[in-house]
Coordinates of C-alpha atoms in Angstrom, one line a residue:
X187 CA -51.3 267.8 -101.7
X188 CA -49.1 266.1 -104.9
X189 CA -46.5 263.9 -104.4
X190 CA -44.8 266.5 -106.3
X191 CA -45.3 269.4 -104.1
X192 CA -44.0 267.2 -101.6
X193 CA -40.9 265.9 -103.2
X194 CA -40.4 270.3 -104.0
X195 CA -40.5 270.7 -99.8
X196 CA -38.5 268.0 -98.9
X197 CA -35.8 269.5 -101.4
X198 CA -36.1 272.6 -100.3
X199 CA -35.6 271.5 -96.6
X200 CA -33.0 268.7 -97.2
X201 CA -30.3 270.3 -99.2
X202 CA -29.7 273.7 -96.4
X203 CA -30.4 270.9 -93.7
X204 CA -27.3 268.9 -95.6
X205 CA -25.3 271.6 -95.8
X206 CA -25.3 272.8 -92.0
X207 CA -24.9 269.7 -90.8
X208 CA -22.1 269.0 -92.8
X209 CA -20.1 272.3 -92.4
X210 CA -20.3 271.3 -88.8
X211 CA -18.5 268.3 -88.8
X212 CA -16.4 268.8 -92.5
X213 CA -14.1 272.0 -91.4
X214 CA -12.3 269.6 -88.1
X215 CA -10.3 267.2 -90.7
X216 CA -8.9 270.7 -92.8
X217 CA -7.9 272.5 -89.1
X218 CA -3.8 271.7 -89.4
X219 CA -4.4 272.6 -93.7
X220 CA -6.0 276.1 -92.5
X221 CA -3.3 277.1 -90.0
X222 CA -0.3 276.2 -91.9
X223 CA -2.0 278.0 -95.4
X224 CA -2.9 281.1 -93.3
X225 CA -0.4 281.0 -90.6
X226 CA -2.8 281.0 -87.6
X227 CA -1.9 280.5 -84.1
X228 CA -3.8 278.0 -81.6
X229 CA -6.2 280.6 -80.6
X230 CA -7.1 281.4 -84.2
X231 CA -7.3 278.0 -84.7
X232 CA -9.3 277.5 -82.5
X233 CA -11.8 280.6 -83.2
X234 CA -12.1 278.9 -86.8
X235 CA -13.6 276.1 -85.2
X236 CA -15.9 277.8 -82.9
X237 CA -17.1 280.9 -84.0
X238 CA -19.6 278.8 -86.5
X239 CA -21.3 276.8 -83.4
X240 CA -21.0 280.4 -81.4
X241 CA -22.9 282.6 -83.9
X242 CA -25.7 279.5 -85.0
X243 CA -26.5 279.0 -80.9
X244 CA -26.3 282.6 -80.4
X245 CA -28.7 283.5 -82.5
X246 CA -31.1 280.2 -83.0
X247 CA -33.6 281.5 -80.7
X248 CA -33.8 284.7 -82.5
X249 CA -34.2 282.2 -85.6
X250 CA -37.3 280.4 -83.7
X251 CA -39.1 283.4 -82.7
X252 CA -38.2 284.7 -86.9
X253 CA -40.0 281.3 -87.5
X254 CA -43.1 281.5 -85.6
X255 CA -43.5 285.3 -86.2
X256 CA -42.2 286.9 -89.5
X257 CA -42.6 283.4 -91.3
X258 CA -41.2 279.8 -92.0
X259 CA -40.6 280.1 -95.6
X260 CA -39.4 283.9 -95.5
X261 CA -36.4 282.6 -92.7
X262 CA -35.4 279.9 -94.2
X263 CA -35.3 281.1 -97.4
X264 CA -32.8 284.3 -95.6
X265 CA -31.1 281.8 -94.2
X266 CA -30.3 280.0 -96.8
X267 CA -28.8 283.3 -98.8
X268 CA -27.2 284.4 -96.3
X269 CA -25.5 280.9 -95.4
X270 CA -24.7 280.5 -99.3
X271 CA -22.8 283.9 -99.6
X272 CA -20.8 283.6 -96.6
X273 CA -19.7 279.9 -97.9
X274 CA -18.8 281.9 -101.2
X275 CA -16.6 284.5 -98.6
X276 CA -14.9 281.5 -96.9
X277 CA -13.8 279.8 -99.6
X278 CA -11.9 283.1 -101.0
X279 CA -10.8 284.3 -97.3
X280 CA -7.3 285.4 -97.7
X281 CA -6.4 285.6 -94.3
X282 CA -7.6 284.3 -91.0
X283 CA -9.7 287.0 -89.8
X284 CA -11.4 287.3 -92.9
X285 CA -12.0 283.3 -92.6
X286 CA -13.5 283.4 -89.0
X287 CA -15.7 286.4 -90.2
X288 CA -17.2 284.8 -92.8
X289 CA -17.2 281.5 -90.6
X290 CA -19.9 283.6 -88.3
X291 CA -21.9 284.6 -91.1
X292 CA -21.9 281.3 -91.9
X293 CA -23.6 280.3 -88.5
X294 CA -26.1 283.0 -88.4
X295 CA -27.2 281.6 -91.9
X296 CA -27.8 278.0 -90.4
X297 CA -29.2 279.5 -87.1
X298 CA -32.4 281.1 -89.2
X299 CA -32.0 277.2 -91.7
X300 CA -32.5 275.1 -88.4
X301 CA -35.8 276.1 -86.6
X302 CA -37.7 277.0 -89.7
X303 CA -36.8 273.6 -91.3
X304 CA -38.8 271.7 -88.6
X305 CA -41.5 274.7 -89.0
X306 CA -41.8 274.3 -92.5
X307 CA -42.0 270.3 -92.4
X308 CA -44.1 270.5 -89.3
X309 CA -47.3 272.6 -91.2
X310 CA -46.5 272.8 -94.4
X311 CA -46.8 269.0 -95.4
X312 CA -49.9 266.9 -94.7
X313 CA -50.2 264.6 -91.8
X314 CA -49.6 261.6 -93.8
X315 CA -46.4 262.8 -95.3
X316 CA -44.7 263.8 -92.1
X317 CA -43.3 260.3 -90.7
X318 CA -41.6 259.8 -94.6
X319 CA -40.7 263.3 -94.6
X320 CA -38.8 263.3 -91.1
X321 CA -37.0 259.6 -91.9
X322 CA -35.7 261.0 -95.2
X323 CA -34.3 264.5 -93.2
X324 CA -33.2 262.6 -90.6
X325 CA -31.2 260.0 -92.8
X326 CA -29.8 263.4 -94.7
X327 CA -29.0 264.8 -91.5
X328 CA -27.2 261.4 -90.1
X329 CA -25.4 261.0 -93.3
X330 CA -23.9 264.5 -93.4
X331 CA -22.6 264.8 -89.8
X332 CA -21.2 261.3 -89.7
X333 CA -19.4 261.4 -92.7
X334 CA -18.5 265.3 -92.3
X335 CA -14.7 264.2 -91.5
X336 CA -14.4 261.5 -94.4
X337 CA -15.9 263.7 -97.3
X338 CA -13.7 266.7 -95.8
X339 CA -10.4 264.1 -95.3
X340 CA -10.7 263.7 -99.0
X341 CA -11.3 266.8 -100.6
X342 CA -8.9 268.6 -98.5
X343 CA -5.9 266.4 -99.3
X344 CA -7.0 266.7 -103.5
X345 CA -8.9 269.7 -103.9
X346 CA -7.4 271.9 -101.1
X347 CA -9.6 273.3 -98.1
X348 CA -11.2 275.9 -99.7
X349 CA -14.0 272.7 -101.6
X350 CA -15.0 272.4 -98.3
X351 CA -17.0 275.8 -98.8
X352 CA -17.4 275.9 -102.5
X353 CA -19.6 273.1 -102.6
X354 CA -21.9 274.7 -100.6
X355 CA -22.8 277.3 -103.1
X356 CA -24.5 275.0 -106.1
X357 CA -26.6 273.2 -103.2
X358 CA -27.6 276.7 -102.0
X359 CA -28.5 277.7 -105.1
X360 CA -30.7 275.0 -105.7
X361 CA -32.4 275.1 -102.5
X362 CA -33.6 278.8 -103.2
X363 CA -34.8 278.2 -106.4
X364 CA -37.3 275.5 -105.7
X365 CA -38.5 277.4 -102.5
X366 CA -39.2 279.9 -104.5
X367 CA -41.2 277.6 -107.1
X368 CA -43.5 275.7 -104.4
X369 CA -46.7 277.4 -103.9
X370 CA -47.3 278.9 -100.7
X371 CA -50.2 276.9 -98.3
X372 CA -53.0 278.7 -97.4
X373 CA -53.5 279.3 -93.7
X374 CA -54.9 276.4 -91.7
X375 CA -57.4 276.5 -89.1
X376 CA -55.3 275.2 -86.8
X377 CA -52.7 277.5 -86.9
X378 CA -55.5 280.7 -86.8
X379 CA -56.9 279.7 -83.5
X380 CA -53.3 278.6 -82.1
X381 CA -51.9 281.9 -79.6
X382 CA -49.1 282.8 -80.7
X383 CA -46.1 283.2 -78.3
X384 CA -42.8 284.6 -78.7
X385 CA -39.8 285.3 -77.0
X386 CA -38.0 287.8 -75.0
X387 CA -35.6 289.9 -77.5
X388 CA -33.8 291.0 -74.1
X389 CA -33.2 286.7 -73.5
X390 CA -31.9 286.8 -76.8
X391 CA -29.7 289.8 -76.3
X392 CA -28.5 288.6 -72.8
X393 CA -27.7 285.1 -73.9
X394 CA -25.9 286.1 -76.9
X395 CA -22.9 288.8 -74.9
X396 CA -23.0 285.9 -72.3
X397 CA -22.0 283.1 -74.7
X398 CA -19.6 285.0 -76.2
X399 CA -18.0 286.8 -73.5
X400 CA -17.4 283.0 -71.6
X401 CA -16.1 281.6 -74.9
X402 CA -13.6 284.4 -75.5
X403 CA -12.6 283.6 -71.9
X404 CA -12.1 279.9 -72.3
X405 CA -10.3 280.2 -75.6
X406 CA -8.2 283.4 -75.1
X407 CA -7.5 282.6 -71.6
X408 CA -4.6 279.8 -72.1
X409 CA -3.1 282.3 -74.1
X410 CA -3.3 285.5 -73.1
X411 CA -3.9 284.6 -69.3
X412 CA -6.7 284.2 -67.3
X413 CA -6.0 287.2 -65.5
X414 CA -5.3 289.8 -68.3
X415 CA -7.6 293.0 -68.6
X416 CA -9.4 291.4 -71.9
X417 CA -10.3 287.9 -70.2
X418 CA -10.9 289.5 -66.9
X419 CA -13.5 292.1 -68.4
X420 CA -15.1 289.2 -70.7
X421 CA -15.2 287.5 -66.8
X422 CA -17.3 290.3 -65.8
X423 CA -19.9 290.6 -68.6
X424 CA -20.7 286.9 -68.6
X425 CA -21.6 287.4 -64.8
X426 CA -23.7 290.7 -65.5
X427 CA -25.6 288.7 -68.0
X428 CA -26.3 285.7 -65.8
X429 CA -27.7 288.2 -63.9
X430 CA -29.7 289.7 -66.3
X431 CA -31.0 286.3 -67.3
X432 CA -31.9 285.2 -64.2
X433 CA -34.1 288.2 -63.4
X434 CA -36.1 288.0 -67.1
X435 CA -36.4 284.2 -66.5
X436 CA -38.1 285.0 -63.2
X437 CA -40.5 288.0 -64.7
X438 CA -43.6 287.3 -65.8
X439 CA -43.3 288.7 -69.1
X440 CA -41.3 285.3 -70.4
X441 CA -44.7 282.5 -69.7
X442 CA -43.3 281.0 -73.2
X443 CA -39.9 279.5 -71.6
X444 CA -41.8 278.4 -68.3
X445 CA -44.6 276.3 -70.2
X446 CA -41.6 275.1 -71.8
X447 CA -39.5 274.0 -68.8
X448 CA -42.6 272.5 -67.4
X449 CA -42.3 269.4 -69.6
X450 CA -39.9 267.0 -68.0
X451 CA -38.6 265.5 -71.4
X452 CA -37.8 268.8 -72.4
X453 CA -35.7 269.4 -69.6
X454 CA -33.7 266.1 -69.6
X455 CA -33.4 267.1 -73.2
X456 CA -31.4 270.6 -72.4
X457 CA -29.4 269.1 -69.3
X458 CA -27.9 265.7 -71.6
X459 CA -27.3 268.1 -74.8
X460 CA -25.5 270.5 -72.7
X461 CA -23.5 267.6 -71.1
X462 CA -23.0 266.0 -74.6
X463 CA -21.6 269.5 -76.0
X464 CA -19.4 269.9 -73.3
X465 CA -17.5 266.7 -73.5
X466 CA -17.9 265.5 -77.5
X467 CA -17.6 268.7 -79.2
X468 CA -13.7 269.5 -77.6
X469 CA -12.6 265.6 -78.3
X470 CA -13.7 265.5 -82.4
X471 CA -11.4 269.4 -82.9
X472 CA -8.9 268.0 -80.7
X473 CA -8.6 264.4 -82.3
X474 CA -8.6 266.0 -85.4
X475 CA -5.4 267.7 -84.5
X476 CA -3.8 264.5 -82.8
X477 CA -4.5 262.1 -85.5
X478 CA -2.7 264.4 -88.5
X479 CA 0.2 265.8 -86.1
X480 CA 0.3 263.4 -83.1
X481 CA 0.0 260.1 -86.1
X482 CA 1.4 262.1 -88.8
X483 CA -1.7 261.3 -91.3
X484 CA -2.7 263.0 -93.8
X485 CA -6.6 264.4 -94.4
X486 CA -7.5 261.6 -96.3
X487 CA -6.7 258.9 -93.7
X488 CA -7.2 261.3 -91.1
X489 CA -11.0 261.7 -92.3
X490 CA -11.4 257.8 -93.0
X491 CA -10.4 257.1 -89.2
X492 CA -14.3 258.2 -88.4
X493 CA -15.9 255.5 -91.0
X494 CA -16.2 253.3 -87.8
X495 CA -18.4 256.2 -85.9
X496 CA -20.3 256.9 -89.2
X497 CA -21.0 253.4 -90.1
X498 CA -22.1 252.3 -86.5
X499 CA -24.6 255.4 -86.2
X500 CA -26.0 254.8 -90.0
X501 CA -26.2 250.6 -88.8
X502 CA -27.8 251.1 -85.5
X503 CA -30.3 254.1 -86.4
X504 CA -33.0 251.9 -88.2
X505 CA -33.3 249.5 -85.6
X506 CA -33.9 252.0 -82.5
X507 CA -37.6 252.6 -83.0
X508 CA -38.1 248.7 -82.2
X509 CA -35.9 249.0 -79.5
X510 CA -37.3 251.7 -77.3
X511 CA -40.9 250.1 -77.4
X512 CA -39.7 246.9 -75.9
X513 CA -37.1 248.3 -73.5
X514 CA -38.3 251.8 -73.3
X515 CA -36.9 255.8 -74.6
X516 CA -35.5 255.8 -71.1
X517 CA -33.2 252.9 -70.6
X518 CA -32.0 253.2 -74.3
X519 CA -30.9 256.6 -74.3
X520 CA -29.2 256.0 -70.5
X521 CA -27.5 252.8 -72.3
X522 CA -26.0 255.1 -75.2
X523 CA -24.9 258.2 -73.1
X524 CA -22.9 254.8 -70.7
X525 CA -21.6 253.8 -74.1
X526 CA -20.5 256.5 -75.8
X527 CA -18.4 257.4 -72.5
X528 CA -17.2 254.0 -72.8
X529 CA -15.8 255.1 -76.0
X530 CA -13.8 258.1 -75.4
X531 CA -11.7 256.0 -72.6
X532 CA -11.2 253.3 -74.8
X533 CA -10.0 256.0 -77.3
X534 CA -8.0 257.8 -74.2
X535 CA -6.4 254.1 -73.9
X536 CA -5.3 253.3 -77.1
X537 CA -4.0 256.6 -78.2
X538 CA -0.8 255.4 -76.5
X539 CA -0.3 252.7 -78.7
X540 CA 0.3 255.0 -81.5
X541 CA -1.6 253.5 -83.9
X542 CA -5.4 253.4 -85.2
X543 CA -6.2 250.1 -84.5
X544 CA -6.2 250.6 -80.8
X545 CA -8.9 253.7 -81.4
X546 CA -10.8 252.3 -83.3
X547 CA -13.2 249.9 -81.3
X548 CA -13.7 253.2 -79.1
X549 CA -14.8 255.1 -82.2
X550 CA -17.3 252.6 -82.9
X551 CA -18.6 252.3 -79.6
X552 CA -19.1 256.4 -80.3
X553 CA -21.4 255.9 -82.6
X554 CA -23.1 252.9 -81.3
X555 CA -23.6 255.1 -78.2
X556 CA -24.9 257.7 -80.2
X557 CA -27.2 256.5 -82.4
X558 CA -29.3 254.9 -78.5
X559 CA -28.8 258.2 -77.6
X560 CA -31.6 259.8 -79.8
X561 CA -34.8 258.9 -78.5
X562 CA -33.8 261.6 -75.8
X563 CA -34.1 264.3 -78.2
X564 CA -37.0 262.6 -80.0
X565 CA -39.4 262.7 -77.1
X566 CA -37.9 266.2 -75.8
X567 CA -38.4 268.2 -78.8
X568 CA -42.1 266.1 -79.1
X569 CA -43.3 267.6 -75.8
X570 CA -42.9 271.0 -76.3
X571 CA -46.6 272.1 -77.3
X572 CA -47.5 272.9 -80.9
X573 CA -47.4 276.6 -81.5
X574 CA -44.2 276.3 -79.4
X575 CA -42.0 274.3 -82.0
X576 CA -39.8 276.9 -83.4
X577 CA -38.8 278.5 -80.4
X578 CA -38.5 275.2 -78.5
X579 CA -36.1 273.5 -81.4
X580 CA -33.9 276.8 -81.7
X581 CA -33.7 276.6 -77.8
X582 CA -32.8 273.0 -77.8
X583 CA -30.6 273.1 -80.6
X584 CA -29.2 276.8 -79.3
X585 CA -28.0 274.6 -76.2
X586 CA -26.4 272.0 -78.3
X587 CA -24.3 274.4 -80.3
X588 CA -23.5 276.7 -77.4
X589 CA -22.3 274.1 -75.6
X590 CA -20.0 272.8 -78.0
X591 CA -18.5 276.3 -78.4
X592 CA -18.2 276.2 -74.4
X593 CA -16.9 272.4 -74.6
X594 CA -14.1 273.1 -77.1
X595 CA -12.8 275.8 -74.8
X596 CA -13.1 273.6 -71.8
X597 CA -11.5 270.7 -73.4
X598 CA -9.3 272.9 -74.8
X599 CA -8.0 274.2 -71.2
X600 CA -7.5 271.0 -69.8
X601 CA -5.5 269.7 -72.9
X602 CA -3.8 273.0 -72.4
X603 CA -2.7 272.9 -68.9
X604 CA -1.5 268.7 -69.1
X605 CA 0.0 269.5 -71.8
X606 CA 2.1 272.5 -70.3
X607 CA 2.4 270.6 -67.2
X608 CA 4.0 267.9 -69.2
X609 CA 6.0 270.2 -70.8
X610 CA 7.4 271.7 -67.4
X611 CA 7.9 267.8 -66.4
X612 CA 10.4 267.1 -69.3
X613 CA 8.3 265.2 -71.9
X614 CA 8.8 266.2 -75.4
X615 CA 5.9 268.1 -77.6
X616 CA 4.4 264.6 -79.1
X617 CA 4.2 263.0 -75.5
X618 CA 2.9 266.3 -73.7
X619 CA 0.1 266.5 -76.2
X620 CA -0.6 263.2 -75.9
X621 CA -1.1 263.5 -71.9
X622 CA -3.0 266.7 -72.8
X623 CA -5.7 264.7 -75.4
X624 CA -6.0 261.6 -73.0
X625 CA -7.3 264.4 -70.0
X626 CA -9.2 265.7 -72.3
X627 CA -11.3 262.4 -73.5
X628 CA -11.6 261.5 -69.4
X629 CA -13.0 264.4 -68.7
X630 CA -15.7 264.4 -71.8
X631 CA -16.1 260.4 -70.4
X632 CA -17.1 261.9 -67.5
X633 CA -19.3 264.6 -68.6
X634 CA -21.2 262.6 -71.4
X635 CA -21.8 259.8 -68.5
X636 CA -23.1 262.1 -65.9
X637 CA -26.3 262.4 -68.1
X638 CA -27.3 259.0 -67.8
X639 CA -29.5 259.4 -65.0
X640 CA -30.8 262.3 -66.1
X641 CA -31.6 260.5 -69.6
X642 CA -33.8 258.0 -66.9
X643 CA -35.4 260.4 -64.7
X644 CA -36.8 262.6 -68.2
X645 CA -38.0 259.3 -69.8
X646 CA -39.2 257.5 -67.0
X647 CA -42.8 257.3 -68.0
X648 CA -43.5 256.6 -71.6
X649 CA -47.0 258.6 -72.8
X650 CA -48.1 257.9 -76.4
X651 CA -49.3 260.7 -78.0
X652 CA -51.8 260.9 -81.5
X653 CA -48.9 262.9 -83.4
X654 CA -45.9 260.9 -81.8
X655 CA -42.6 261.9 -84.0
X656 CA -44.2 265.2 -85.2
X657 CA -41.7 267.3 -86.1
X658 CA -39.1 266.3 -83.7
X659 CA -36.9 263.6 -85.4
X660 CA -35.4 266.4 -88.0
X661 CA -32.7 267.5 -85.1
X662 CA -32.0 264.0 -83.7
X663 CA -30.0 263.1 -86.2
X664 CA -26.8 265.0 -85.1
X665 CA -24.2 262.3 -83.7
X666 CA -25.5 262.8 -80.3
X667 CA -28.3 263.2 -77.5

């Protein structure tokens, strides 16, 4: 293959890569812009925020099973379109329903981008290209999400928050184009003789009305009360479809998920992101919010604040490889979950002292954290079998994202309820929030720390494997597990 032809795929795969990752991170720093232009109210606010994350995890495992089915090129290159004109909808949304509509197109876009990406750079390049091919996505991918809130500070605060979405639609653009320029592969032995294996529709069905239904409850709850008609009947379809899943995980008809869950790193893998998405994903929408109404900055500085966790992941990222062979996958990712914990105190401490020098060190300890944190999803993601890798990264990254949808209500409750409770207590607005954010980041301590044993027991034995960092290290470059 050319060096050219290459260079075409990479291009192809970077740029939508880019732009989900940074559309994931970038809208957080324009929140308190959004609700004042279009007059939203906390729930809105926060349905802006997770209705992306909620749509991409809801439908990534439909985007795996498009991926190893229909075809890599032909769903990424949907995805891609369909991600580019919903950008084009956001960024002329005149009100806030329109917004969060678009927001969800926007997610089902990046939930077809995400598995076929690692498809398409999985059997599309030649052996020999991989390991340069996944380093360059994975620097892409580190890049975007880290520096997400400083590239979104700026261009809120000059170009107002509708850049945020623009942007995306020359990189879309170009991404389609020289898809549809590279010559198509012919089919490899390998792949002919490989069974192919898909995935329960009904799992997909079933997963999505649950994720959904617990969201609405989490998010609408604090508002509308938790035992209203609307929360209550969300209450009972999220039960009826645990139920549901729970009998097709137990059939026989679903072998793909139970060779799947056989692999112990995969499982470790699921159990820390889901712990990670929990706790992280509430603190960045909430510290958004308390830096540029609890410190009064505006989204410039307020995006700048995150340098430390951006610069910290981009430093530390190089030298992991080195790491993990002398003190193993296991200890390093256990070290990083302890640390990025350690963090979010040491941010819960020195939000009190009303100024960003006492938050920093945490931030920084973030990113350190999270940058030993992803051999984890490294060896995971590498232990699914072969003909498995689209189903198992949209699964793996369908946790991660429905998670954080999960986490920002939860997070969002407990801020909620301190807050109010402060409130009743006679603090004023500023101090009950603050009480409200500081529960917040102990419980995410908590929950990020929990999976530090769980990051030992997956990684406890180390087996080297002929194709080790096939394929995986394109999704472990998100500021996490």
């Amino acid at each position: 293959m050319s060096r050219l032809r290459v260079l075409a795929i990479l291009v192809a795969v970077l740029l939508p890569s880019f732009m989900t990752s940074l559309d994931n991170t970038a809208v957080n720093v324009a929140l308190p812009q959004i609700q004042a232009e279009l007059a939203l109210s906390e729930a809105d606010l926060k349905w802006v925020a997770a209705i992306y994350p909620l749509t991409l995890a809801s439908l990534l495992l439909l985007g795996g099973h498009l991926a190893d089915t229909v075809g890599r090129r032909a769903t990424l290159s949907l995805g891609v379109a369909l991600f580019t004109v919903a950008s084009v909808g956001c960024s002329a949304a005149p009100s806030g329903m329109a917004l969060i509509a678009c927001r969800g197109l926007q997610g089902a876009g990046a939930a077809l981008i995400l598995p076929a990406s690692l498809a398409v750079l999985s059997h599309d390049l030649p052996p020999r290209a991989r390991n340069a091919a996944f380093s360059a996505t994975t620097a892409a991918l580190a890049t975007a999400l880290a520096c997400g809130p400083v590239v979104s500070g700026v261009m809120t605060q000059h170009l107002g928050w509708e850049s945020l979405f623009t942007m995306n639609t020359p990189l879309g653009c170009a991404s389609l184009l020289v898809g549809f320029l590279v010559p198509r592969p012919g089919p490899s032995p390998r792949a002919a003789s490989t069974p192919s294996a898909t995935l329960s529709l009904r799992i997909v069905a079933l997963a999505c009305c649950s994720l959904a239904a617990l969201a609405y409850c989490l998010i609408e709850g604090p508002e509308q009360g938790f035992g209203g008609i609307p929360v209550a009947t969300s209450g009972g379809i999220v039960a009826a479809s645990a139920v549901g899943l729970s009998y097709e995980l137990k059939s026989g008809r679903n072998t793909v998920l139970r060779l799947l869950f056989r692999q112990r790193p995969f499982v470790g893998g699921i159990i820390t992101q889901l712990l990670w998405g929990l706790s992280v994903s509430g603190v960045y929408f909430f510290t958004s919010q308390f830096l540029q109404n609890g410190l009064g900055l505006a989204p410039t500085p307020a995006g700048l604040t995150f340098i430390p966790v951006a610069f910290s992941l981009i430093v530390t990222t190089p030298f992991i490889a080195r790491m993990a062979r002398r003190w193993g996958d296991g200890r390093i990712s256990a070290a990083g979950l302890l640390l990025v914990g350690l963090g979010l105190l040491m941010v819960a401490l020195g939000s009190s002292g009303g100024s960003l020098v006492h938050i920093l060190p945490g931030l920084s300890a973030i990113g350190f954290g999270s940058a030993l944190a992803v051999p984890l999803t490294t060896r995971a993601l590498e232990s699914s079998p072969d003909h498995l890798s689209g189903i198992a990264a949209g699964l793996f990254s369908a946790v991660r994202e429905a998670s954080g949808v999960v986490g920002i209500g939860l997070v969002g409750a407990i801020v909620s309820f301190v807050e109010h409770a402060a409130a009743a207590a006679g603090a004023d607005a500023s101090d009950a929030f603050l009480s409200g954010y500081q529960a917040g980041l102990c419980l995410a301590s908590a929950l990020v720390g929990a999976g530090a044993p769980v990051a030992l027991w997956a990684l406890r034995h180390r087996r080297s494997t002929p194709e080790d960092g096939r394929g995986a290290s394109v999704f472990t470059s998100k500021p996490g597990p």
